[in-house]
Tab-separated table of C-alpha atoms and ligand atoms in Angstrom:
chain	number	residue	atom	x	y	z
N	1262	MET	CA	91.839	97.971	99.922
N	1263	THR	CA	95.270	99.405	99.304
N	1264	ARG	CA	96.195	102.852	100.383
N	1265	ARG	CA	97.270	105.188	97.747
N	1266	LEU	CA	100.445	106.980	98.389
N	1267	ASN	CA	101.332	110.369	97.168
N	1268	ARG	CA	104.768	109.877	95.775
N	1269	ALA	CA	105.576	113.576	96.237
N	1270	VAL	CA	105.545	113.196	99.978
N	1271	LEU	CA	107.289	109.834	100.287
N	1272	GLY	CA	110.227	110.227	102.578
N	1273	ALA	CA	109.117	113.589	103.771
N	1274	GLY	CA	107.778	112.210	107.003
N	1275	THR	CA	104.317	113.377	106.057
N	1276	LEU	CA	101.338	111.194	106.575
N	1277	ALA	CA	100.614	109.520	103.277
N	1278	LEU	CA	97.150	109.970	101.838
N	1279	LEU	CA	93.925	108.470	100.811
N	1280	ILE	CA	92.558	105.005	100.815
N	1281	LEU	CA	90.637	103.967	97.782
N	1282	LEU	CA	86.959	104.522	97.063
N	1283	GLN	CA	87.844	107.589	94.990
N	1284	PRO	CA	89.075	107.978	91.439
N	1285	ALA	CA	92.826	107.832	91.578
N	1286	PRO	CA	94.765	110.998	90.768
N	1287	GLY	CA	97.683	110.657	88.457
N	1288	VAL	CA	100.883	109.825	90.185
N	1289	ALA	CA	103.983	111.564	88.855
N	1290	GLN	CA	107.232	109.705	88.389
N	1291	SER	CA	109.796	110.636	90.933
N	1292	GLY	CA	113.488	110.820	90.467
N	1293	LEU	CA	114.172	111.048	94.190
N	1294	LEU	CA	115.133	107.487	94.840
N	1295	GLY	CA	117.237	106.246	97.642
N	1296	PRO	CA	118.722	102.766	97.931
N	1297	PRO	CA	118.338	100.000	97.108
N	1298	THR	CA	119.262	99.918	93.442
N	1299	LEU	CA	118.198	96.533	92.148
N	1300	SER	CA	118.357	94.500	89.052
N	1301	ASP	CA	115.303	92.888	87.515
N	1302	THR	CA	114.241	89.380	88.240
N	1303	PRO	CA	115.438	87.114	85.418
N	1304	GLY	CA	112.049	85.428	85.396
N	1305	SER	CA	112.831	82.686	82.942
N	1306	GLY	CA	113.680	79.050	82.837
N	1307	GLU	CA	112.532	75.947	84.587
N	1308	PRO	CA	114.866	74.354	87.098
N	1309	ALA	CA	116.661	71.408	85.574
N	1310	GLY	CA	115.214	67.979	86.154
N	1311	LEU	CA	111.731	68.930	87.233
N	1312	PRO	CA	109.080	67.143	85.159
N	1313	GLN	CA	106.102	69.068	83.850
N	1314	ALA	CA	102.828	68.337	85.485
N	1315	ARG	CA	99.801	67.129	83.496
N	1316	GLY	CA	96.779	69.354	83.136
N	1317	GLN	CA	94.219	69.297	85.894
N	1318	ALA	CA	90.457	68.868	85.958
N	1319	VAL	CA	88.684	72.127	86.596
N	1320	SER	CA	85.068	72.279	87.721
N	1321	THR	CA	82.374	74.460	86.166
N	1322	ASN	CA	82.766	77.985	87.502
N	1323	GLY	CA	80.212	78.913	90.151
N	1324	LEU	CA	78.966	82.288	91.342
N	1325	VAL	CA	79.645	82.889	95.058
N	1326	ASN	CA	77.936	86.224	95.819
N	1327	ASP	CA	74.226	86.826	95.343
N	1328	ARG	CA	73.771	89.205	92.450
N	1329	ALA	CA	70.101	89.564	93.309
N	1330	GLY	CA	71.151	90.886	96.661
N	1331	GLN	CA	73.450	93.568	95.256
N	1332	ILE	CA	72.670	96.982	96.656
N	1333	CYS	CA	74.761	99.729	95.120
N	1334	ASN	CA	72.330	101.897	93.200
N	1335	GLY	CA	72.684	99.600	90.228
N	1336	ASN	CA	76.030	100.948	89.128
N	1337	GLY	CA	78.771	98.374	88.870
N	1338	CYS	CA	78.139	96.583	92.124
N	1339	THR	CA	81.572	95.240	92.994
N	1340	GLN	CA	82.587	92.070	94.753
N	1341	SER	CA	86.309	91.479	94.432
N	1342	GLU	CA	89.585	90.924	96.378
N	1343	THR	CA	88.758	87.430	97.385
N	1344	THR	CA	89.778	85.219	100.274
N	1345	ILE	CA	88.933	81.588	101.021
N	1346	ALA	CA	89.510	79.224	103.932
N	1347	THR	CA	88.797	75.622	104.858
N	1348	ASN	CA	90.366	73.096	107.138
N	1349	GLY	CA	90.078	70.512	104.449
N	1350	GLY	CA	86.548	69.154	104.594
N	1351	SER	CA	83.430	70.094	102.649
N	1352	ILE	CA	82.941	73.375	104.491
N	1353	LEU	CA	84.388	76.423	102.755
N	1354	TYR	CA	84.239	80.126	103.639
N	1355	ALA	CA	84.847	82.905	101.042
N	1356	GLY	CA	85.147	86.647	101.623
N	1357	TRP	CA	85.531	89.709	99.517
N	1358	ASN	CA	85.401	93.509	99.282
N	1359	ASP	CA	81.775	94.435	98.698
N	1360	SER	CA	80.786	97.902	97.452
N	1361	GLU	CA	77.355	97.479	99.007
N	1362	GLY	CA	78.959	99.020	102.109
N	1363	PHE	CA	79.409	102.311	100.261
N	1364	PHE	CA	75.605	102.584	100.104
N	1365	ASN	CA	74.615	100.583	103.102
N	1366	PRO	CA	77.123	101.120	105.941
N	1367	ALA	CA	75.127	98.782	108.167
N	1368	VAL	CA	76.735	95.839	106.318
N	1369	GLY	CA	80.172	97.339	105.770
N	1370	VAL	CA	82.562	96.946	102.871
N	1371	SER	CA	83.374	93.230	103.459
N	1372	GLY	CA	81.144	90.352	102.333
N	1373	PHE	CA	81.324	86.616	102.860
N	1374	GLY	CA	79.816	83.387	101.671
N	1375	VAL	CA	79.603	79.810	102.913
N	1376	SER	CA	79.593	76.481	101.090
N	1377	ILE	CA	78.871	73.223	102.909
N	1378	ASP	CA	79.183	70.976	99.833
N	1379	GLY	CA	82.835	71.474	98.901
N	1380	GLY	CA	82.197	74.581	96.798
N	1381	THR	CA	79.369	73.300	94.536
N	1382	THR	CA	76.878	75.784	95.917
N	1383	TRP	CA	77.359	78.970	97.910
N	1384	THR	CA	75.247	81.106	100.197
N	1385	ASP	CA	75.958	84.800	100.345
N	1386	GLY	CA	75.994	85.763	104.042
N	1387	GLY	CA	75.681	89.506	103.617
N	1388	GLY	CA	77.765	91.670	105.901
N	1389	LEU	CA	79.471	91.446	109.286
N	1390	PRO	CA	78.596	93.159	112.605
N	1391	GLN	CA	80.013	96.638	112.386
N	1392	GLY	CA	80.847	97.078	116.084
N	1393	GLY	CA	79.749	100.704	115.959
N	1394	GLY	CA	82.332	101.497	113.284
N	1395	LEU	CA	82.809	100.458	109.714
N	1396	VAL	CA	84.319	97.179	108.537
N	1397	SER	CA	86.267	98.265	105.477
N	1398	GLY	CA	87.542	95.479	103.312
N	1399	ASP	CA	90.940	93.872	102.756
N	1400	PRO	CA	89.217	90.638	103.880
N	1401	SER	CA	91.199	87.643	105.114
N	1402	LEU	CA	89.652	84.404	106.322
N	1403	ALA	CA	91.260	81.724	108.479
N	1404	VAL	CA	90.049	78.424	109.883
N	1405	CYS	CA	91.847	76.505	112.628
N	1406	ASP	CA	91.069	72.933	113.594
N	1407	ASN	CA	87.320	73.493	114.129
N	1408	PRO	CA	85.651	73.585	110.705
N	1409	ASP	CA	82.641	75.379	112.142
N	1410	GLN	CA	84.602	78.291	113.520
N	1411	VAL	CA	85.951	80.963	111.194
N	1412	PHE	CA	88.008	84.099	111.694
N	1413	MET	CA	87.825	87.103	109.366
N	1414	ALA	CA	90.269	90.016	109.437
N	1415	ASN	CA	89.393	93.362	107.857
N	1416	LEU	CA	90.364	96.977	107.969
N	1417	PHE	CA	88.204	98.642	110.528
N	1418	PHE	CA	87.298	102.270	111.250
N	1419	PRO	CA	86.059	102.714	114.824
N	1420	ALA	CA	83.303	105.294	115.143
N	1421	GLY	CA	84.635	108.745	114.270
N	1422	ALA	CA	88.125	107.479	113.509
N	1423	ALA	CA	90.179	109.046	110.744
N	1424	ASN	CA	92.626	106.161	110.487
N	1425	ALA	CA	91.930	102.481	109.902
N	1426	ASP	CA	92.745	99.798	112.470
N	1427	VAL	CA	92.599	96.047	111.862
N	1428	SER	CA	89.813	93.961	113.317
N	1429	VAL	CA	89.120	90.266	113.461
N	1430	HIS	CA	85.687	88.733	113.790
N	1431	THR	CA	85.011	85.239	115.121
N	1432	GLY	CA	82.155	83.389	113.511
N	1433	THR	CA	80.338	80.162	114.276
N	1434	ARG	CA	78.706	78.247	111.466
N	1435	VAL	CA	75.292	76.643	111.696
N	1436	GLY	CA	74.184	75.245	108.369
N	1437	THR	CA	74.896	77.869	105.784
N	1438	THR	CA	74.716	80.646	108.354
N	1439	VAL	CA	77.676	82.174	110.203
N	1440	ASN	CA	76.890	83.882	113.484
N	1441	TRP	CA	79.590	86.532	113.935
N	1442	GLY	CA	80.693	88.148	117.128
N	1443	PRO	CA	81.665	91.764	117.201
N	1444	PRO	CA	84.898	92.989	115.567
N	1445	VAL	CA	87.886	92.690	117.882
N	1446	ASN	CA	90.056	95.756	117.292
N	1447	VAL	CA	93.517	94.224	117.149
N	1448	THR	CA	95.728	97.313	116.499
N	1449	GLN	CA	93.907	100.178	118.274
N	1450	THR	CA	96.208	102.862	116.799
N	1451	PRO	CA	94.091	105.981	116.269
N	1452	SER	CA	97.052	108.056	115.016
N	1453	ARG	CA	98.274	105.411	112.530
N	1454	PHE	CA	96.681	103.917	109.464
N	1455	GLU	CA	96.851	100.176	109.045
N	1456	ASP	CA	96.502	98.508	105.633
N	1457	LYS	CA	96.750	95.156	103.802
N	1458	GLU	CA	96.357	92.876	106.764
N	1459	TYR	CA	96.343	89.134	106.302
N	1460	LEU	CA	95.490	86.329	108.740
N	1461	VAL	CA	96.567	82.690	109.002
N	1462	CYS	CA	95.983	79.931	111.566
N	1463	ASP	CA	98.534	77.333	112.522
N	1464	ARG	CA	96.495	74.160	113.119
N	1465	LEU	CA	99.319	72.615	115.179
N	1466	THR	CA	98.662	75.143	117.924
N	1467	ASN	CA	95.548	77.024	116.773
N	1468	ASN	CA	97.685	80.174	116.960
N	1469	LEU	CA	96.429	82.979	114.768
N	1470	TYR	CA	99.018	85.217	113.032
N	1471	LEU	CA	98.165	88.602	111.516
N	1472	SER	CA	100.563	90.644	109.449
N	1473	TYR	CA	99.810	94.152	108.093
N	1474	THR	CA	101.320	97.487	107.199
N	1475	ASN	CA	101.324	100.235	109.758
N	1476	PHE	CA	101.485	103.547	108.024
N	1477	GLY	CA	103.006	106.542	109.705
N	1478	PHE	CA	104.379	107.672	106.382
N	1479	ASN	CA	105.927	104.939	104.245
N	1480	GLY	CA	104.711	101.886	106.104
N	1481	GLN	CA	106.200	99.370	108.438
N	1482	ILE	CA	105.464	95.638	108.433
N	1483	GLU	CA	104.182	94.256	111.701
N	1484	LEU	CA	102.941	90.877	112.988
N	1485	ARG	CA	100.727	90.070	115.952
N	1486	ARG	CA	99.535	86.694	117.237
N	1487	SER	CA	96.615	85.415	119.227
N	1488	THR	CA	97.015	82.217	121.224
N	1489	ASP	CA	93.448	82.251	122.571
N	1490	GLY	CA	91.334	82.287	119.392
N	1491	ASN	CA	90.963	86.081	118.877
N	1492	LEU	CA	90.261	86.948	122.490
N	1493	THR	CA	93.554	88.777	122.986
N	1494	TRP	CA	96.430	89.730	120.726
N	1495	SER	CA	100.109	90.250	121.343
N	1496	ALA	CA	101.978	93.514	120.960
N	1497	PRO	CA	103.317	93.923	117.436
N	1498	VAL	CA	106.610	92.522	116.327
N	1499	VAL	CA	108.057	94.991	113.838
N	1500	LEU	CA	109.385	92.981	110.896
N	1501	GLN	CA	110.386	95.957	108.799
N	1502	PRO	CA	110.678	99.433	110.378
N	1503	GLU	CA	109.430	102.350	108.479
N	1504	GLU	CA	112.048	103.767	106.034
N	1505	LEU	CA	112.380	107.300	104.782
N	1506	PHE	CA	112.582	106.689	101.075
N	1507	VAL	CA	111.151	103.196	100.757
N	1508	VAL	CA	107.569	102.037	100.860
N	1509	ASN	CA	106.997	98.675	102.436
N	1510	GLN	CA	103.587	97.108	101.732
N	1511	GLY	CA	101.627	93.976	100.982
N	1512	SER	CA	102.684	91.443	103.616
N	1513	TYR	CA	101.393	87.872	103.795
N	1514	PRO	CA	102.118	85.293	106.525
N	1515	ALA	CA	102.339	81.502	106.264
N	1516	VAL	CA	102.940	78.733	108.738
N	1517	GLY	CA	105.217	75.706	108.372
N	1518	PRO	CA	105.175	72.075	109.588
N	1519	ASN	CA	106.956	72.781	112.852
N	1520	GLY	CA	105.180	75.975	113.784
N	1521	GLU	CA	107.456	78.187	111.715
N	1522	VAL	CA	105.956	81.555	110.712
N	1523	CYS	CA	107.238	83.375	107.666
N	1524	VAL	CA	106.093	86.752	106.345
N	1525	ALA	CA	106.915	88.087	102.829
N	1526	TRP	CA	106.346	91.636	101.623
N	1527	VAL	CA	107.364	94.036	98.902
N	1528	ARG	CA	110.031	96.618	99.769
N	1529	GLY	CA	110.258	99.651	97.528
N	1530	TRP	CA	106.778	99.470	95.981
N	1531	LEU	CA	106.075	102.792	94.162
N	1532	THR	CA	109.398	104.235	95.245
N	1533	HIS	CA	111.713	101.968	93.310
N	1534	SER	CA	111.835	100.660	89.725
N	1535	THR	CA	112.976	97.241	90.978
N	1536	PRO	CA	111.434	96.560	94.399
N	1537	GLN	CA	112.601	93.641	96.496
N	1538	ILE	CA	110.569	90.767	97.816
N	1539	GLN	CA	111.652	90.429	101.468
N	1540	MET	CA	110.980	87.661	103.936
N	1541	ARG	CA	111.576	87.000	107.638
N	1542	CYS	CA	110.808	83.810	109.545
N	1543	SER	CA	110.267	82.820	113.141
N	1544	ILE	CA	110.965	79.425	114.704
N	1545	ASP	CA	109.462	80.348	118.073
N	1546	GLN	CA	105.825	80.778	116.977
N	1547	GLY	CA	106.051	84.375	116.025
N	1548	GLN	CA	107.760	85.774	119.071
N	1549	THR	CA	111.103	86.637	117.416
N	1550	PHE	CA	112.175	86.637	113.792
N	1551	GLY	CA	115.415	85.892	111.940
N	1552	PRO	CA	117.062	88.206	109.455
N	1553	SER	CA	115.256	89.856	106.545
N	1554	VAL	CA	116.389	88.211	103.304
N	1555	ILE	CA	115.738	89.077	99.673
N	1556	VAL	CA	113.608	86.380	98.105
N	1557	GLY	CA	113.746	88.037	94.656
N	1558	ARG	CA	113.373	91.307	92.841
N	1559	LEU	CA	110.759	92.536	90.475
N	1560	ARG	CA	110.609	95.078	87.702
N	1561	SER	CA	107.807	97.335	88.740
N	1562	ASN	CA	105.161	98.552	86.407
N	1563	ALA	CA	103.477	100.399	89.189
N	1564	PHE	CA	106.548	102.618	89.451
N	1565	ARG	CA	106.266	103.321	85.728
N	1566	GLY	CA	102.558	104.036	85.871
N	1567	VAL	CA	101.795	101.003	83.747
N	1568	LYS	CA	98.974	98.676	84.659
N	1569	PRO	CA	97.012	95.813	83.203
N	1570	VAL	CA	94.386	96.864	80.663
N	1571	GLY	CA	91.123	97.541	82.477
N	1572	TYR	CA	92.635	97.798	85.942
N	1573	ASN	CA	90.983	100.923	87.327
N	1574	ARG	CA	93.419	102.232	89.985
N	1575	THR	CA	96.565	104.096	89.084
N	1576	GLU	CA	98.871	101.893	91.141
N	1577	ILE	CA	98.646	98.142	91.151
N	1578	LEU	CA	99.941	96.384	94.218
N	1579	GLU	CA	102.954	94.199	93.491
N	1580	SER	CA	103.066	92.115	96.642
N	1581	PRO	CA	104.385	88.580	97.064
N	1582	PHE	CA	102.206	85.582	98.089
N	1583	ILE	CA	103.489	82.768	100.205
N	1584	ASP	CA	102.823	79.273	101.514
N	1585	ILE	CA	104.854	76.536	103.147
N	1586	ASP	CA	104.807	72.765	102.551
N	1587	ARG	CA	103.416	71.004	105.663
N	1588	SER	CA	102.922	67.650	103.934
N	1589	GLY	CA	105.689	65.668	105.647
N	1590	GLY	CA	106.775	64.719	102.122
N	1591	PRO	CA	110.082	65.322	100.306
N	1592	ASN	CA	109.578	69.092	100.204
N	1593	ASN	CA	108.337	69.398	103.776
N	1594	GLY	CA	109.168	72.852	105.083
N	1595	THR	CA	109.886	74.371	101.685
N	1596	ILE	CA	108.684	77.952	101.519
N	1597	TYR	CA	107.122	79.008	98.212
N	1598	VAL	CA	106.924	82.693	97.370
N	1599	ALA	CA	105.324	83.977	94.149
N	1600	TRP	CA	105.098	87.485	92.779
N	1601	GLN	CA	104.580	89.401	89.533
N	1602	THR	CA	107.401	91.054	87.646
N	1603	ALA	CA	107.432	93.050	84.401
N	1604	ALA	CA	110.948	92.045	83.381
N	1605	SER	CA	109.839	91.907	79.784
N	1606	GLY	CA	107.474	94.846	79.896
N	1607	ARG	CA	104.272	93.079	80.899
N	1608	TYR	CA	103.840	91.041	84.033
N	1609	ASP	CA	104.882	87.446	84.361
N	1610	VAL	CA	104.659	85.295	87.480
N	1611	ALA	CA	107.863	84.394	89.303
N	1612	LEU	CA	108.310	81.758	91.940
N	1613	ASN	CA	111.153	81.092	94.345
N	1614	ARG	CA	111.678	78.357	96.888
N	1615	CYS	CA	113.388	78.799	100.198
N	1616	THR	CA	114.278	76.616	103.109
N	1617	LEU	CA	115.192	77.578	106.665
N	1618	SER	CA	118.672	77.372	108.144
N	1619	GLY	CA	117.775	78.060	111.760
N	1620	ASN	CA	115.554	81.080	111.367
N	1621	THR	CA	117.310	82.318	108.209
N	1622	PRO	CA	115.646	81.673	104.846
N	1623	VAL	CA	117.942	80.330	102.157
N	1624	CYS	CA	116.390	80.931	98.739
N	1625	GLY	CA	117.086	79.611	95.286
N	1626	THR	CA	116.841	81.337	91.910
N	1627	PRO	CA	113.401	82.527	90.793
N	1628	VAL	CA	111.757	80.692	87.935
N	1629	ALA	CA	108.921	81.675	85.615
N	1630	VAL	CA	105.494	80.129	86.384
N	1631	ASN	CA	103.355	81.098	83.418
N	1632	ASP	CA	104.240	79.162	80.263
N	1633	THR	CA	104.735	82.151	78.001
N	1634	PRO	CA	106.905	84.682	79.791
N	1635	GLY	CA	107.677	87.797	77.846
N	1636	ASP	CA	104.484	87.834	75.776
N	1637	SER	CA	101.997	90.679	75.634
N	1638	ALA	CA	99.696	89.469	78.456
N	1639	ASP	CA	99.852	90.631	82.054
N	1640	ASP	CA	100.107	87.672	84.395
N	1641	PHE	CA	99.473	88.996	87.933
N	1642	PHE	CA	98.229	88.405	91.495
N	1643	PRO	CA	99.806	84.908	91.843
N	1644	TRP	CA	98.285	83.339	94.974
N	1645	VAL	CA	100.234	80.205	96.036
N	1646	SER	CA	98.997	77.321	98.175
N	1647	VAL	CA	100.534	73.976	99.068
N	1648	ASP	CA	98.031	71.126	99.539
N	1649	PRO	CA	98.326	68.410	102.268
N	1650	SER	CA	100.228	66.118	99.923
N	1651	GLY	CA	102.751	68.785	98.951
N	1652	ARG	CA	101.354	69.759	95.584
N	1653	VAL	CA	102.034	73.428	94.815
N	1654	GLY	CA	99.194	75.427	93.272
N	1655	ILE	CA	99.466	78.938	91.899
N	1656	LEU	CA	96.422	80.900	90.695
N	1657	TRP	CA	96.688	84.190	88.797
N	1658	PHE	CA	94.992	86.589	86.448
N	1659	ARG	CA	96.091	86.502	82.799
N	1660	ASN	CA	95.012	89.685	81.023
N	1661	ASN	CA	95.544	90.149	77.319
N	1662	GLY	CA	94.378	93.579	76.276
N	1663	GLY	CA	91.718	93.557	78.918
N	1664	ILE	CA	90.335	90.092	78.090
N	1665	THR	CA	91.058	88.230	81.279
N	1666	ASN	CA	91.058	84.653	82.398
N	1667	VAL	CA	92.314	82.959	85.500
N	1668	PHE	CA	94.977	80.320	85.188
N	1669	ALA	CA	96.448	77.740	87.592
N	1670	ASP	CA	99.738	75.979	87.670
N	1671	VAL	CA	99.799	72.862	89.799
N	1672	SER	CA	103.003	70.918	90.380
N	1673	PRO	CA	103.153	67.554	92.179
N	1674	ASP	CA	106.780	67.901	93.131
N	1675	GLY	CA	107.631	71.452	94.138
N	1676	GLY	CA	108.293	72.602	90.586
N	1677	THR	CA	105.986	74.250	88.131
N	1678	GLY	CA	103.543	72.707	85.676
N	1679	VAL	CA	101.558	73.357	82.525
N	1680	ASP	CA	99.264	76.345	82.754
N	1681	GLN	CA	95.633	75.324	83.139
N	1682	GLN	CA	92.811	77.702	82.356
N	1683	VAL	CA	90.381	77.890	85.257
N	1684	THR	CA	87.764	80.303	83.928
N	1685	ASP	CA	85.157	78.891	81.557
N	1686	VAL	CA	84.133	82.341	80.409
N	1687	ALA	CA	86.568	85.280	79.870
N	1688	SER	CA	86.005	88.681	81.426
N	1689	ASN	CA	86.294	91.879	79.423
N	1690	TRP	CA	87.415	94.185	82.186
N	1691	PRO	CA	87.416	97.486	80.236
N	1692	ALA	CA	83.685	96.771	79.600
N	1693	THR	CA	83.038	95.740	83.228
N	1694	SER	CA	81.319	98.451	85.269
N	1695	SER	CA	82.736	98.859	88.726
N	1696	ASP	CA	81.971	101.349	91.466
N	1697	ALA	CA	85.111	100.498	93.458
N	1698	GLN	CA	88.826	100.918	93.092
N	1699	PRO	CA	90.533	98.628	92.548
N	1700	ASN	CA	87.982	96.775	90.461
N	1701	PHE	CA	90.045	93.585	90.334
N	1702	GLY	CA	90.921	93.885	94.067
N	1703	ASP	CA	94.527	93.458	95.264
N	1704	TYR	CA	94.575	89.637	95.328
N	1705	ILE	CA	92.750	86.464	94.418
N	1706	ASN	CA	92.906	83.263	96.416
N	1707	LEU	CA	93.487	79.546	96.403
N	1708	VAL	CA	93.568	76.947	99.183
N	1709	GLY	CA	94.737	73.368	98.718
N	1710	SER	CA	92.922	70.480	100.402
N	1711	ALA	CA	92.666	66.750	100.064
N	1712	ASN	CA	89.688	67.395	97.780
N	1713	GLY	CA	91.592	69.655	95.383
N	1714	PHE	CA	92.527	73.317	95.146
N	1715	HIS	CA	89.681	75.689	95.915
N	1716	ALA	CA	89.969	78.867	93.838
N	1717	VAL	CA	88.076	82.226	94.156
N	1718	TRP	CA	88.624	85.337	92.068
N	1719	ALA	CA	86.898	88.536	90.905
N	1720	ASP	CA	85.138	87.960	87.598
N	1721	GLY	CA	83.491	90.437	85.216
N	1722	ARG	CA	81.547	88.057	82.956
N	1723	ASN	CA	78.170	89.363	84.200
N	1724	GLY	CA	79.030	93.037	83.554
N	1725	ASP	CA	80.145	93.966	87.012
N	1726	PRO	CA	82.685	92.281	89.302
N	1727	ASP	CA	81.438	89.195	91.103
N	1728	VAL	CA	83.166	86.425	93.041
N	1729	PHE	CA	83.530	83.138	91.144
N	1730	TYR	CA	84.716	79.770	92.407
N	1731	ALA	CA	86.156	76.566	90.912
N	1732	THR	CA	87.754	73.420	92.232
N	1733	ILE	CA	90.968	72.318	90.545
N	1734	VAL	CA	91.508	68.615	90.976
N	1735	PRO	CA	95.066	67.464	90.349
V	2734	CA	CA1	95.118	102.633	113.132
V	2735	CA	CA1	102.988	87.812	80.780
V	2736	CA	CA1	103.419	76.962	83.993
V	2737	CA	CA1	78.742	92.314	91.353
């Protein structure tokens, strides 16, 4: 759950305010902008010579959470902000923000589900052990080489704490049940507020990598690793120090074929009209990182106070999403970074590809992913995943006046393909009742496997946000 920042205090060295769960106050536009001054992402054009992919087969959409088990006083029970993990077999884990925790703190604000049949059916697992505190959403799941062990990162408030930390639970699956250990408090920073953590596992080493924002005032991007399966965690590596006039937020890590670790984030969110997508990479398993490079720029609608129709928080997060080709194929090691940009007024999805020269990313020119850039629909939250054969899948929301579907673009060769509709029923988000902000969440999720791309997203077709699933078979 993304923190809201009071733009009036940005750069003043004052602790920024408020996590979600409350109606968002209006955020005034600020003229007090420091560097960088950035141009908009072009966001158009396919790279020459890349063939268009054919359409893909999409399964019937399935409900992941148990609506009968919703406990939120019957008012817009919200499951959204989805995460999914698998190590490639038939066992899948999904997670989400769950508003049940607002009414039933014993289960917390993070929910999860399990499928043991490749996503055909799901069992809602309820909540996680709360460790005497409150597990508070921003869920992220990771699976290493053991398909029956799962790790889940969340924001975590220790008992009596005013500021969030980041915790990671370890779970062991038996059938459709996950037996979770207590939350391991990774950050333990009572005077600082962490946010937007995300977790990945490198199956070469079983190292876990966790990136997040550490807010003193405007946010710095940090990464920690665990080499012993969530027993202990390293001290943080600061990837982006806190900056006086620039908000840094929304980091996501990915691992490459040779143990590379790359982290992308948005620099200048809310403070700049054209924030930058930044990235740093490590070639020593997350111990040291190369230089911070600009992967691309976006035209921000969050800065302008513009959001997709039906999105219920004032500021929408404009973070990048990232994955790395580990296929051993022709694009092995290529880093794919996707983000949303409003270059033409409404959001479109941009993608850039980078490769490493030593530990320095070398990036190309961003291209448009959605087939109709510049139209009146908002295309946003573009999760990217590369499957074991090197296919690149991107999943995003496409919102036209509030009527929203999920689309996927799958390319066999590192390019982009024809947009494929994933949802079999559209959501009308302005008519979808939600007791949580943001109702859509801050991201959706896709993971590529030999069995296809597994997609999870927040869906309003039943009148309140639920988690839905589909398999996209290339
Ligand atoms: Ca903290
Ligand atoms: Ca668009
Ligand atoms: Ca496309
Ligand atoms: Ca629901």
